[in-house]
Amino acid sequence: MEQLVIEANIRKETGKKFARQLRASGRIPAVMYDEAGKATSLDVDTVQFNKVWRNITATTLVTLQADGKSYDAFIRDTEYDIKTDSVLHADFFVVSNKKPVVRTFRLHYDGTPAGVLKGGFMVRHIPEIKVKSLPKDMPVRVSVDVSNVNIGDALLVKDLDLGKNVTVLTDGEEKIISIAPAR
């Protein structure tokens, strides 16, 4: 996946009045938090931020460039105004890529199980899994290929291949899906 870059300016001014002025000029007020909890106030370009924000997941690592320095960061939170269809504020969480993080992923299913094509029913057992890895190795999403599962078979968590640098914390014997015979 291409590296997503958001350019930012460090700002000293804060408050509602200044935030309104920023938004009127096409910028979004933002805050960058590091692993120690230190906060730095930023502002980012509205158009550039929206291009990135609308095409990522919560585990997509972006490059935040602020005043000549580059940081790997997750977009942790946004304040969104549904009436005006605009982002009012953004929070970035900067990571060092030296300390593993734990994330929960909702499972996405690819394909149609062979057992379903033969008249069976797909039973979903767990909707999500928990994984641990360095931020740079974190998958963007977890897609499960279910096309080879037949009637009476089950796909287990241990059958997932997320790469050698990703540790699945969910019990490996948990069933993701199974195919039940027709009644």
PDB file of N, CA and C in Angstrom, residues 58-152:
ATOM      1  N   ALA A  58      -8.759   2.214  10.954  1.00  0.00           N
ATOM      2  CA  ALA A  58      -8.177   2.667  12.224  1.00  0.00           C
ATOM      3  C   ALA A  58      -6.759   2.153  12.424  1.00  0.00           C
ATOM      4  N   THR A  59      -6.345   1.157  11.649  1.00  0.00           N
ATOM      5  CA  THR A  59      -5.001   0.600  11.809  1.00  0.00           C
ATOM      6  C   THR A  59      -4.065   0.959  10.660  1.00  0.00           C
ATOM      7  N   THR A  60      -4.452   1.925   9.858  1.00  0.00           N
ATOM      8  CA  THR A  60      -3.592   2.374   8.777  1.00  0.00           C
ATOM      9  C   THR A  60      -2.602   3.405   9.317  1.00  0.00           C
ATOM     10  N   LEU A  61      -1.336   3.149   9.090  1.00  0.00           N
ATOM     11  CA  LEU A  61      -0.291   4.056   9.543  1.00  0.00           C
ATOM     12  C   LEU A  61      -0.100   5.152   8.495  1.00  0.00           C
ATOM     13  N   VAL A  62      -0.113   6.401   8.928  1.00  0.00           N
ATOM     14  CA  VAL A  62       0.118   7.526   8.024  1.00  0.00           C
ATOM     15  C   VAL A  62       1.410   8.229   8.443  1.00  0.00           C
ATOM     16  N   THR A  63       2.009   8.950   7.505  1.00  0.00           N
ATOM     17  CA  THR A  63       3.190   9.750   7.815  1.00  0.00           C
ATOM     18  C   THR A  63       2.733  11.178   8.041  1.00  0.00           C
ATOM     19  N   LEU A  64       3.001  11.676   9.211  1.00  0.00           N
ATOM     20  CA  LEU A  64       2.640  13.036   9.579  1.00  0.00           C
ATOM     21  C   LEU A  64       3.907  13.877   9.500  1.00  0.00           C
ATOM     22  N   GLN A  65       3.913  14.865   8.613  1.00  0.00           N
ATOM     23  CA  GLN A  65       5.081  15.740   8.471  1.00  0.00           C
ATOM     24  C   GLN A  65       4.755  17.080   9.098  1.00  0.00           C
ATOM     25  N   ALA A  66       5.446  17.368  10.187  1.00  0.00           N
ATOM     26  CA  ALA A  66       5.201  18.611  10.911  1.00  0.00           C
ATOM     27  C   ALA A  66       6.506  19.379  11.067  1.00  0.00           C
ATOM     28  N   ASP A  67       6.569  20.552  10.452  1.00  0.00           N
ATOM     29  CA  ASP A  67       7.725  21.443  10.542  1.00  0.00           C
ATOM     30  C   ASP A  67       9.060  20.734  10.308  1.00  0.00           C
ATOM     31  N   GLY A  68       9.154  20.002   9.203  1.00  0.00           N
ATOM     32  CA  GLY A  68      10.408  19.379   8.809  1.00  0.00           C
ATOM     33  C   GLY A  68      10.692  18.013   9.393  1.00  0.00           C
ATOM     34  N   LYS A  69       9.874  17.516  10.290  1.00  0.00           N
ATOM     35  CA  LYS A  69      10.079  16.195  10.870  1.00  0.00           C
ATOM     36  C   LYS A  69       8.958  15.270  10.416  1.00  0.00           C
ATOM     37  N   SER A  70       9.280  13.976  10.286  1.00  0.00           N
ATOM     38  CA  SER A  70       8.285  12.976   9.902  1.00  0.00           C
ATOM     39  C   SER A  70       7.986  12.073  11.084  1.00  0.00           C
ATOM     40  N   TYR A  71       6.712  11.766  11.265  1.00  0.00           N
ATOM     41  CA  TYR A  71       6.265  10.898  12.344  1.00  0.00           C
ATOM     42  C   TYR A  71       5.330   9.839  11.762  1.00  0.00           C
ATOM     43  N   ASP A  72       5.457   8.593  12.240  1.00  0.00           N
ATOM     44  CA  ASP A  72       4.478   7.563  11.911  1.00  0.00           C
ATOM     45  C   ASP A  72       3.350   7.699  12.917  1.00  0.00           C
ATOM     46  N   ALA A  73       2.122   7.768  12.422  1.00  0.00           N
ATOM     47  CA  ALA A  73       0.997   8.024  13.325  1.00  0.00           C
ATOM     48  C   ALA A  73      -0.268   7.317  12.844  1.00  0.00           C
ATOM     49  N   PHE A  74      -1.147   7.056  13.800  1.00  0.00           N
ATOM     50  CA  PHE A  74      -2.499   6.599  13.516  1.00  0.00           C
ATOM     51  C   PHE A  74      -3.417   7.805  13.691  1.00  0.00           C
ATOM     52  N   ILE A  75      -4.475   7.877  12.897  1.00  0.00           N
ATOM     53  CA  ILE A  75      -5.509   8.879  13.168  1.00  0.00           C
ATOM     54  C   ILE A  75      -6.387   8.263  14.242  1.00  0.00           C
ATOM     55  N   ARG A  76      -6.257   8.748  15.451  1.00  0.00           N
ATOM     56  CA  ARG A  76      -6.905   8.127  16.601  1.00  0.00           C
ATOM     57  C   ARG A  76      -8.384   8.495  16.690  1.00  0.00           C
ATOM     58  N   ASP A  77      -8.690   9.763  16.434  1.00  0.00           N
ATOM     59  CA  ASP A  77     -10.067  10.207  16.611  1.00  0.00           C
ATOM     60  C   ASP A  77     -10.302  11.443  15.755  1.00  0.00           C
ATOM     61  N   THR A  78     -11.555  11.634  15.367  1.00  0.00           N
ATOM     62  CA  THR A  78     -11.935  12.850  14.653  1.00  0.00           C
ATOM     63  C   THR A  78     -13.253  13.342  15.211  1.00  0.00           C
ATOM     64  N   GLU A  79     -13.422  14.635  15.180  1.00  0.00           N
ATOM     65  CA  GLU A  79     -14.713  15.240  15.510  1.00  0.00           C
ATOM     66  C   GLU A  79     -15.315  15.645  14.174  1.00  0.00           C
ATOM     67  N   TYR A  80     -16.492  15.100  13.896  1.00  0.00           N
ATOM     68  CA  TYR A  80     -17.098  15.244  12.578  1.00  0.00           C
ATOM     69  C   TYR A  80     -18.470  15.900  12.708  1.00  0.00           C
ATOM     70  N   ASP A  81     -18.745  16.894  11.851  1.00  0.00           N
ATOM     71  CA  ASP A  81     -20.044  17.564  11.839  1.00  0.00           C
ATOM     72  C   ASP A  81     -20.861  16.993  10.687  1.00  0.00           C
ATOM     73  N   ILE A  82     -21.884  16.233  11.018  1.00  0.00           N
ATOM     74  CA  ILE A  82     -22.683  15.569   9.992  1.00  0.00           C
ATOM     75  C   ILE A  82     -23.500  16.570   9.173  1.00  0.00           C
ATOM     76  N   LYS A  83     -23.856  17.700   9.763  1.00  0.00           N
ATOM     77  CA  LYS A  83     -24.655  18.699   9.040  1.00  0.00           C
ATOM     78  C   LYS A  83     -23.874  19.331   7.897  1.00  0.00           C
ATOM     79  N   THR A  84     -22.623  19.653   8.161  1.00  0.00           N
ATOM     80  CA  THR A  84     -21.803  20.317   7.137  1.00  0.00           C
ATOM     81  C   THR A  84     -20.894  19.344   6.390  1.00  0.00           C
ATOM     82  N   ASP A  85     -20.937  18.050   6.774  1.00  0.00           N
ATOM     83  CA  ASP A  85     -20.097  17.024   6.157  1.00  0.00           C
ATOM     84  C   ASP A  85     -18.625  17.432   6.198  1.00  0.00           C
ATOM     85  N   SER A  86     -18.175  17.811   7.384  1.00  0.00           N
ATOM     86  CA  SER A  86     -16.787  18.243   7.509  1.00  0.00           C
ATOM     87  C   SER A  86     -16.181  17.793   8.832  1.00  0.00           C
ATOM     88  N   VAL A  87     -14.876  17.605   8.806  1.00  0.00           N
ATOM     89  CA  VAL A  87     -14.129  17.260  10.014  1.00  0.00           C
ATOM     90  C   VAL A  87     -13.805  18.557  10.744  1.00  0.00           C
ATOM     91  N   LEU A  88     -14.106  18.588  12.045  1.00  0.00           N
ATOM     92  CA  LEU A  88     -13.861  19.784  12.847  1.00  0.00           C
ATOM     93  C   LEU A  88     -12.533  19.729  13.601  1.00  0.00           C
ATOM     94  N   HIS A  89     -12.076  18.501  13.916  1.00  0.00           N
ATOM     95  CA  HIS A  89     -10.870  18.340  14.723  1.00  0.00           C
ATOM     96  C   HIS A  89     -10.338  16.924  14.512  1.00  0.00           C
ATOM     97  N   ALA A  90      -9.025  16.744  14.610  1.00  0.00           N
ATOM     98  CA  ALA A  90      -8.422  15.418  14.465  1.00  0.00           C
ATOM     99  C   ALA A  90      -7.377  15.193  15.550  1.00  0.00           C
ATOM    100  N   ASP A  91      -7.269  13.948  15.989  1.00  0.00           N
ATOM    101  CA  ASP A  91      -6.244  13.537  16.947  1.00  0.00           C
ATOM    102  C   ASP A  91      -5.353  12.491  16.289  1.00  0.00           C
ATOM    103  N   PHE A  92      -4.046  12.697  16.376  1.00  0.00           N
ATOM    104  CA  PHE A  92      -3.078  11.745  15.852  1.00  0.00           C
ATOM    105  C   PHE A  92      -2.339  11.109  17.015  1.00  0.00           C
ATOM    106  N   PHE A  93      -2.030   9.818  16.904  1.00  0.00           N
ATOM    107  CA  PHE A  93      -1.241   9.121  17.910  1.00  0.00           C
ATOM    108  C   PHE A  93       0.055   8.680  17.250  1.00  0.00           C
ATOM    109  N   VAL A  94       1.162   9.276  17.667  1.00  0.00           N
ATOM    110  CA  VAL A  94       2.477   9.001  17.086  1.00  0.00           C
ATOM    111  C   VAL A  94       3.071   7.767  17.761  1.00  0.00           C
ATOM    112  N   VAL A  95       3.593   6.852  16.934  1.00  0.00           N
ATOM    113  CA  VAL A  95       4.191   5.619  17.449  1.00  0.00           C
ATOM    114  C   VAL A  95       5.660   5.570  17.075  1.00  0.00           C
ATOM    115  N   SER A  96       6.429   4.831  17.880  1.00  0.00           N
ATOM    116  CA  SER A  96       7.872   4.760  17.659  1.00  0.00           C
ATOM    117  C   SER A  96       8.279   3.571  16.797  1.00  0.00           C
ATOM    118  N   ASN A  97       7.377   2.626  16.568  1.00  0.00           N
ATOM    119  CA  ASN A  97       7.669   1.372  15.857  1.00  0.00           C
ATOM    120  C   ASN A  97       8.695   0.524  16.596  1.00  0.00           C
ATOM    121  N   LYS A  98       8.872   0.756  17.887  1.00  0.00           N
ATOM    122  CA  LYS A  98       9.743  -0.065  18.715  1.00  0.00           C
ATOM    123  C   LYS A  98       8.936  -0.845  19.743  1.00  0.00           C
ATOM    124  N   LYS A  99       7.725  -0.397  19.995  1.00  0.00           N
ATOM    125  CA  LYS A  99       6.875  -1.016  21.004  1.00  0.00           C
ATOM    126  C   LYS A  99       5.636  -1.607  20.324  1.00  0.00           C
ATOM    127  N   PRO A 100       5.335  -2.902  20.554  1.00  0.00           N
ATOM    128  CA  PRO A 100       4.160  -3.505  19.905  1.00  0.00           C
ATOM    129  C   PRO A 100       2.856  -2.891  20.431  1.00  0.00           C
ATOM    130  N   VAL A 101       1.859  -2.890  19.560  1.00  0.00           N
ATOM    131  CA  VAL A 101       0.525  -2.421  19.936  1.00  0.00           C
ATOM    132  C   VAL A 101      -0.467  -3.548  19.723  1.00  0.00           C
ATOM    133  N   VAL A 102      -1.565  -3.496  20.451  1.00  0.00           N
ATOM    134  CA  VAL A 102      -2.625  -4.498  20.349  1.00  0.00           C
ATOM    135  C   VAL A 102      -3.842  -3.829  19.722  1.00  0.00           C
ATOM    136  N   ARG A 103      -4.410  -4.483  18.719  1.00  0.00           N
ATOM    137  CA  ARG A 103      -5.601  -3.957  18.040  1.00  0.00           C
ATOM    138  C   ARG A 103      -6.609  -5.082  17.847  1.00  0.00           C
ATOM    139  N   THR A 104      -7.874  -4.709  17.805  1.00  0.00           N
ATOM    140  CA  THR A 104      -8.954  -5.641  17.533  1.00  0.00           C
ATOM    141  C   THR A 104      -9.436  -5.409  16.110  1.00  0.00           C
ATOM    142  N   PHE A 105      -9.570  -6.484  15.339  1.00  0.00           N
ATOM    143  CA  PHE A 105      -9.990  -6.406  13.945  1.00  0.00           C
ATOM    144  C   PHE A 105     -11.313  -7.118  13.745  1.00  0.00           C
ATOM    145  N   ARG A 106     -12.200  -6.473  13.054  1.00  0.00           N
ATOM    146  CA  ARG A 106     -13.436  -7.105  12.604  1.00  0.00           C
ATOM    147  C   ARG A 106     -13.074  -7.971  11.402  1.00  0.00           C
ATOM    148  N   LEU A 107     -13.617  -9.174  11.352  1.00  0.00           N
ATOM    149  CA  LEU A 107     -13.294 -10.109  10.274  1.00  0.00           C
ATOM    150  C   LEU A 107     -14.136  -9.819   9.036  1.00  0.00           C
ATOM    151  N   HIS A 108     -13.490  -9.850   7.872  1.00  0.00           N
ATOM    152  CA  HIS A 108     -14.165  -9.686   6.579  1.00  0.00           C
ATOM    153  C   HIS A 108     -14.022 -11.007   5.832  1.00  0.00           C
ATOM    154  N   TYR A 109     -15.107 -11.476   5.248  1.00  0.00           N
ATOM    155  CA  TYR A 109     -15.110 -12.776   4.583  1.00  0.00           C
ATOM    156  C   TYR A 109     -15.017 -12.601   3.079  1.00  0.00           C
ATOM    157  N   ASP A 110     -14.087 -13.349   2.459  1.00  0.00           N
ATOM    158  CA  ASP A 110     -13.907 -13.335   1.011  1.00  0.00           C
ATOM    159  C   ASP A 110     -14.363 -14.670   0.440  1.00  0.00           C
ATOM    160  N   GLY A 111     -15.124 -14.614  -0.640  1.00  0.00           N
ATOM    161  CA  GLY A 111     -15.540 -15.828  -1.330  1.00  0.00           C
ATOM    162  C   GLY A 111     -16.806 -16.427  -0.751  1.00  0.00           C
ATOM    163  N   THR A 112     -17.276 -17.463  -1.423  1.00  0.00           N
ATOM    164  CA  THR A 112     -18.447 -18.222  -0.979  1.00  0.00           C
ATOM    165  C   THR A 112     -17.962 -19.615  -0.608  1.00  0.00           C
ATOM    166  N   PRO A 113     -18.267 -20.072   0.603  1.00  0.00           N
ATOM    167  CA  PRO A 113     -17.803 -21.404   1.018  1.00  0.00           C
ATOM    168  C   PRO A 113     -18.327 -22.501   0.088  1.00  0.00           C
ATOM    169  N   ALA A 114     -17.465 -23.506  -0.184  1.00  0.00           N
ATOM    170  CA  ALA A 114     -17.853 -24.629  -1.041  1.00  0.00           C
ATOM    171  C   ALA A 114     -19.060 -25.351  -0.454  1.00  0.00           C
ATOM    172  N   GLY A 115     -19.132 -25.439   0.866  1.00  0.00           N
ATOM    173  CA  GLY A 115     -20.263 -26.098   1.520  1.00  0.00           C
ATOM    174  C   GLY A 115     -21.579 -25.366   1.316  1.00  0.00           C
ATOM    175  N   VAL A 116     -21.549 -24.075   1.207  1.00  0.00           N
ATOM    176  CA  VAL A 116     -22.759 -23.286   0.951  1.00  0.00           C
ATOM    177  C   VAL A 116     -23.243 -23.549  -0.467  1.00  0.00           C
ATOM    178  N   LEU A 117     -22.313 -23.691  -1.402  1.00  0.00           N
ATOM    179  CA  LEU A 117     -22.679 -23.989  -2.789  1.00  0.00           C
ATOM    180  C   LEU A 117     -23.323 -25.372  -2.908  1.00  0.00           C
ATOM    181  N   LYS A 118     -23.034 -26.240  -1.935  1.00  0.00           N
ATOM    182  CA  LYS A 118     -23.612 -27.592  -1.923  1.00  0.00           C
ATOM    183  C   LYS A 118     -24.882 -27.658  -1.065  1.00  0.00           C
ATOM    184  N   GLY A 119     -25.364 -26.516  -0.582  1.00  0.00           N
ATOM    185  CA  GLY A 119     -26.614 -26.483   0.171  1.00  0.00           C
ATOM    186  C   GLY A 119     -26.477 -26.268   1.662  1.00  0.00           C
ATOM    187  N   GLY A 120     -25.265 -26.100   2.171  1.00  0.00           N
ATOM    188  CA  GLY A 120     -25.075 -25.879   3.601  1.00  0.00           C
ATOM    189  C   GLY A 120     -25.264 -24.421   3.991  1.00  0.00           C
ATOM    190  N   PHE A 121     -25.154 -24.154   5.287  1.00  0.00           N
ATOM    191  CA  PHE A 121     -25.313 -22.804   5.819  1.00  0.00           C
ATOM    192  C   PHE A 121     -24.041 -22.385   6.549  1.00  0.00           C
ATOM    193  N   MET A 122     -23.578 -21.172   6.302  1.00  0.00           N
ATOM    194  CA  MET A 122     -22.392 -20.654   6.975  1.00  0.00           C
ATOM    195  C   MET A 122     -22.800 -20.086   8.332  1.00  0.00           C
ATOM    196  N   VAL A 123     -22.122 -20.576   9.379  1.00  0.00           N
ATOM    197  CA  VAL A 123     -22.378 -20.099  10.739  1.00  0.00           C
ATOM    198  C   VAL A 123     -21.155 -19.298  11.177  1.00  0.00           C
ATOM    199  N   ARG A 124     -21.358 -18.038  11.519  1.00  0.00           N
ATOM    200  CA  ARG A 124     -20.265 -17.185  11.995  1.00  0.00           C
ATOM    201  C   ARG A 124     -20.182 -17.315  13.512  1.00  0.00           C
ATOM    202  N   HIS A 125     -18.985 -17.611  14.013  1.00  0.00           N
ATOM    203  CA  HIS A 125     -18.828 -17.829  15.450  1.00  0.00           C
ATOM    204  C   HIS A 125     -18.264 -16.617  16.177  1.00  0.00           C
ATOM    205  N   ILE A 126     -17.185 -16.041  15.664  1.00  0.00           N
ATOM    206  CA  ILE A 126     -16.617 -14.850  16.307  1.00  0.00           C
ATOM    207  C   ILE A 126     -16.541 -13.728  15.275  1.00  0.00           C
ATOM    208  N   PRO A 127     -16.921 -12.516  15.656  1.00  0.00           N
ATOM    209  CA  PRO A 127     -16.917 -11.415  14.694  1.00  0.00           C
ATOM    210  C   PRO A 127     -15.571 -10.707  14.565  1.00  0.00           C
ATOM    211  N   GLU A 128     -14.676 -10.892  15.563  1.00  0.00           N
ATOM    212  CA  GLU A 128     -13.424 -10.148  15.544  1.00  0.00           C
ATOM    213  C   GLU A 128     -12.318 -10.935  16.240  1.00  0.00           C
ATOM    214  N   ILE A 129     -11.068 -10.529  15.951  1.00  0.00           N
ATOM    215  CA  ILE A 129      -9.914 -11.131  16.611  1.00  0.00           C
ATOM    216  C   ILE A 129      -9.010 -10.018  17.136  1.00  0.00           C
ATOM    217  N   LYS A 130      -8.153 -10.376  18.071  1.00  0.00           N
ATOM    218  CA  LYS A 130      -7.205  -9.419  18.647  1.00  0.00           C
ATOM    219  C   LYS A 130      -5.804  -9.823  18.216  1.00  0.00           C
ATOM    220  N   VAL A 131      -5.020  -8.842  17.729  1.00  0.00           N
ATOM    221  CA  VAL A 131      -3.655  -9.112  17.276  1.00  0.00           C
ATOM    222  C   VAL A 131      -2.681  -8.138  17.923  1.00  0.00           C
ATOM    223  N   LYS A 132      -1.403  -8.549  17.915  1.00  0.00           N
ATOM    224  CA  LYS A 132      -0.332  -7.724  18.493  1.00  0.00           C
ATOM    225  C   LYS A 132       0.831  -7.709  17.520  1.00  0.00           C
ATOM    226  N   SER A 133       1.338  -6.518  17.237  1.00  0.00           N
ATOM    227  CA  SER A 133       2.522  -6.392  16.372  1.00  0.00           C
ATOM    228  C   SER A 133       3.061  -4.969  16.485  1.00  0.00           C
ATOM    229  N   LEU A 134       4.199  -4.764  15.856  1.00  0.00           N
ATOM    230  CA  LEU A 134       4.710  -3.404  15.729  1.00  0.00           C
ATOM    231  C   LEU A 134       3.762  -2.648  14.801  1.00  0.00           C
ATOM    232  N   PRO A 135       3.586  -1.351  14.995  1.00  0.00           N
ATOM    233  CA  PRO A 135       2.658  -0.591  14.136  1.00  0.00           C
ATOM    234  C   PRO A 135       2.941  -0.720  12.647  1.00  0.00           C
ATOM    235  N   LYS A 136       4.216  -0.788  12.254  1.00  0.00           N
ATOM    236  CA  LYS A 136       4.538  -0.884  10.825  1.00  0.00           C
ATOM    237  C   LYS A 136       4.133  -2.230  10.228  1.00  0.00           C
ATOM    238  N   ASP A 137       3.988  -3.267  11.058  1.00  0.00           N
ATOM    239  CA  ASP A 137       3.612  -4.599  10.588  1.00  0.00           C
ATOM    240  C   ASP A 137       2.115  -4.879  10.721  1.00  0.00           C
ATOM    241  N   MET A 138       1.396  -3.959  11.329  1.00  0.00           N
ATOM    242  CA  MET A 138      -0.031  -4.163  11.586  1.00  0.00           C
ATOM    243  C   MET A 138      -0.800  -4.232  10.271  1.00  0.00           C
ATOM    244  N   PRO A 139      -1.639  -5.271  10.100  1.00  0.00           N
ATOM    245  CA  PRO A 139      -2.438  -5.327   8.869  1.00  0.00           C
ATOM    246  C   PRO A 139      -3.478  -4.202   8.854  1.00  0.00           C
ATOM    247  N   VAL A 140      -3.880  -3.816   7.653  1.00  0.00           N
ATOM    248  CA  VAL A 140      -4.892  -2.775   7.522  1.00  0.00           C
ATOM    249  C   VAL A 140      -6.268  -3.350   7.851  1.00  0.00           C
ATOM    250  N   ARG A 141      -6.519  -4.570   7.374  1.00  0.00           N
ATOM    251  CA  ARG A 141      -7.764  -5.276   7.686  1.00  0.00           C
ATOM    252  C   ARG A 141      -7.476  -6.768   7.655  1.00  0.00           C
ATOM    253  N   VAL A 142      -8.364  -7.556   8.262  1.00  0.00           N
ATOM    254  CA  VAL A 142      -8.209  -9.000   8.252  1.00  0.00           C
ATOM    255  C   VAL A 142      -9.303  -9.589   7.376  1.00  0.00           C
ATOM    256  N   SER A 143      -8.898 -10.125   6.230  1.00  0.00           N
ATOM    257  CA  SER A 143      -9.829 -10.777   5.310  1.00  0.00           C
ATOM    258  C   SER A 143      -9.612 -12.281   5.395  1.00  0.00           C
ATOM    259  N   VAL A 144     -10.708 -13.009   5.499  1.00  0.00           N
ATOM    260  CA  VAL A 144     -10.660 -14.457   5.648  1.00  0.00           C
ATOM    261  C   VAL A 144     -11.206 -15.090   4.372  1.00  0.00           C
ATOM    262  N   ASP A 145     -10.397 -15.917   3.706  1.00  0.00           N
ATOM    263  CA  ASP A 145     -10.859 -16.634   2.517  1.00  0.00           C
ATOM    264  C   ASP A 145     -11.612 -17.877   2.985  1.00  0.00           C
ATOM    265  N   VAL A 146     -12.917 -17.896   2.763  1.00  0.00           N
ATOM    266  CA  VAL A 146     -13.760 -18.996   3.231  1.00  0.00           C
ATOM    267  C   VAL A 146     -14.172 -19.933   2.100  1.00  0.00           C
ATOM    268  N   SER A 147     -13.624 -19.748   0.908  1.00  0.00           N
ATOM    269  CA  SER A 147     -14.094 -20.495  -0.267  1.00  0.00           C
ATOM    270  C   SER A 147     -13.797 -21.993  -0.216  1.00  0.00           C
ATOM    271  N   ASN A 148     -12.854 -22.454   0.591  1.00  0.00           N
ATOM    272  CA  ASN A 148     -12.509 -23.876   0.640  1.00  0.00           C
ATOM    273  C   ASN A 148     -13.167 -24.629   1.793  1.00  0.00           C
ATOM    274  N   VAL A 149     -14.071 -24.006   2.529  1.00  0.00           N
ATOM    275  CA  VAL A 149     -14.688 -24.651   3.680  1.00  0.00           C
ATOM    276  C   VAL A 149     -15.928 -25.425   3.220  1.00  0.00           C
ATOM    277  N   ASN A 150     -15.934 -26.735   3.514  1.00  0.00           N
ATOM    278  CA  ASN A 150     -17.027 -27.608   3.098  1.00  0.00           C
ATOM    279  C   ASN A 150     -17.992 -27.877   4.245  1.00  0.00           C
ATOM    280  N   ILE A 151     -19.079 -28.572   3.932  1.00  0.00           N
ATOM    281  CA  ILE A 151     -20.076 -28.939   4.933  1.00  0.00           C
ATOM    282  C   ILE A 151     -19.402 -29.795   6.010  1.00  0.00           C
ATOM    283  N   GLY A 152     -19.629 -29.443   7.267  1.00  0.00           N
ATOM    284  CA  GLY A 152     -19.045 -30.157   8.397  1.00  0.00           C
ATOM    285  C   GLY A 152     -17.672 -29.649   8.791  1.00  0.00           C
TER     286      GLY A 152
END
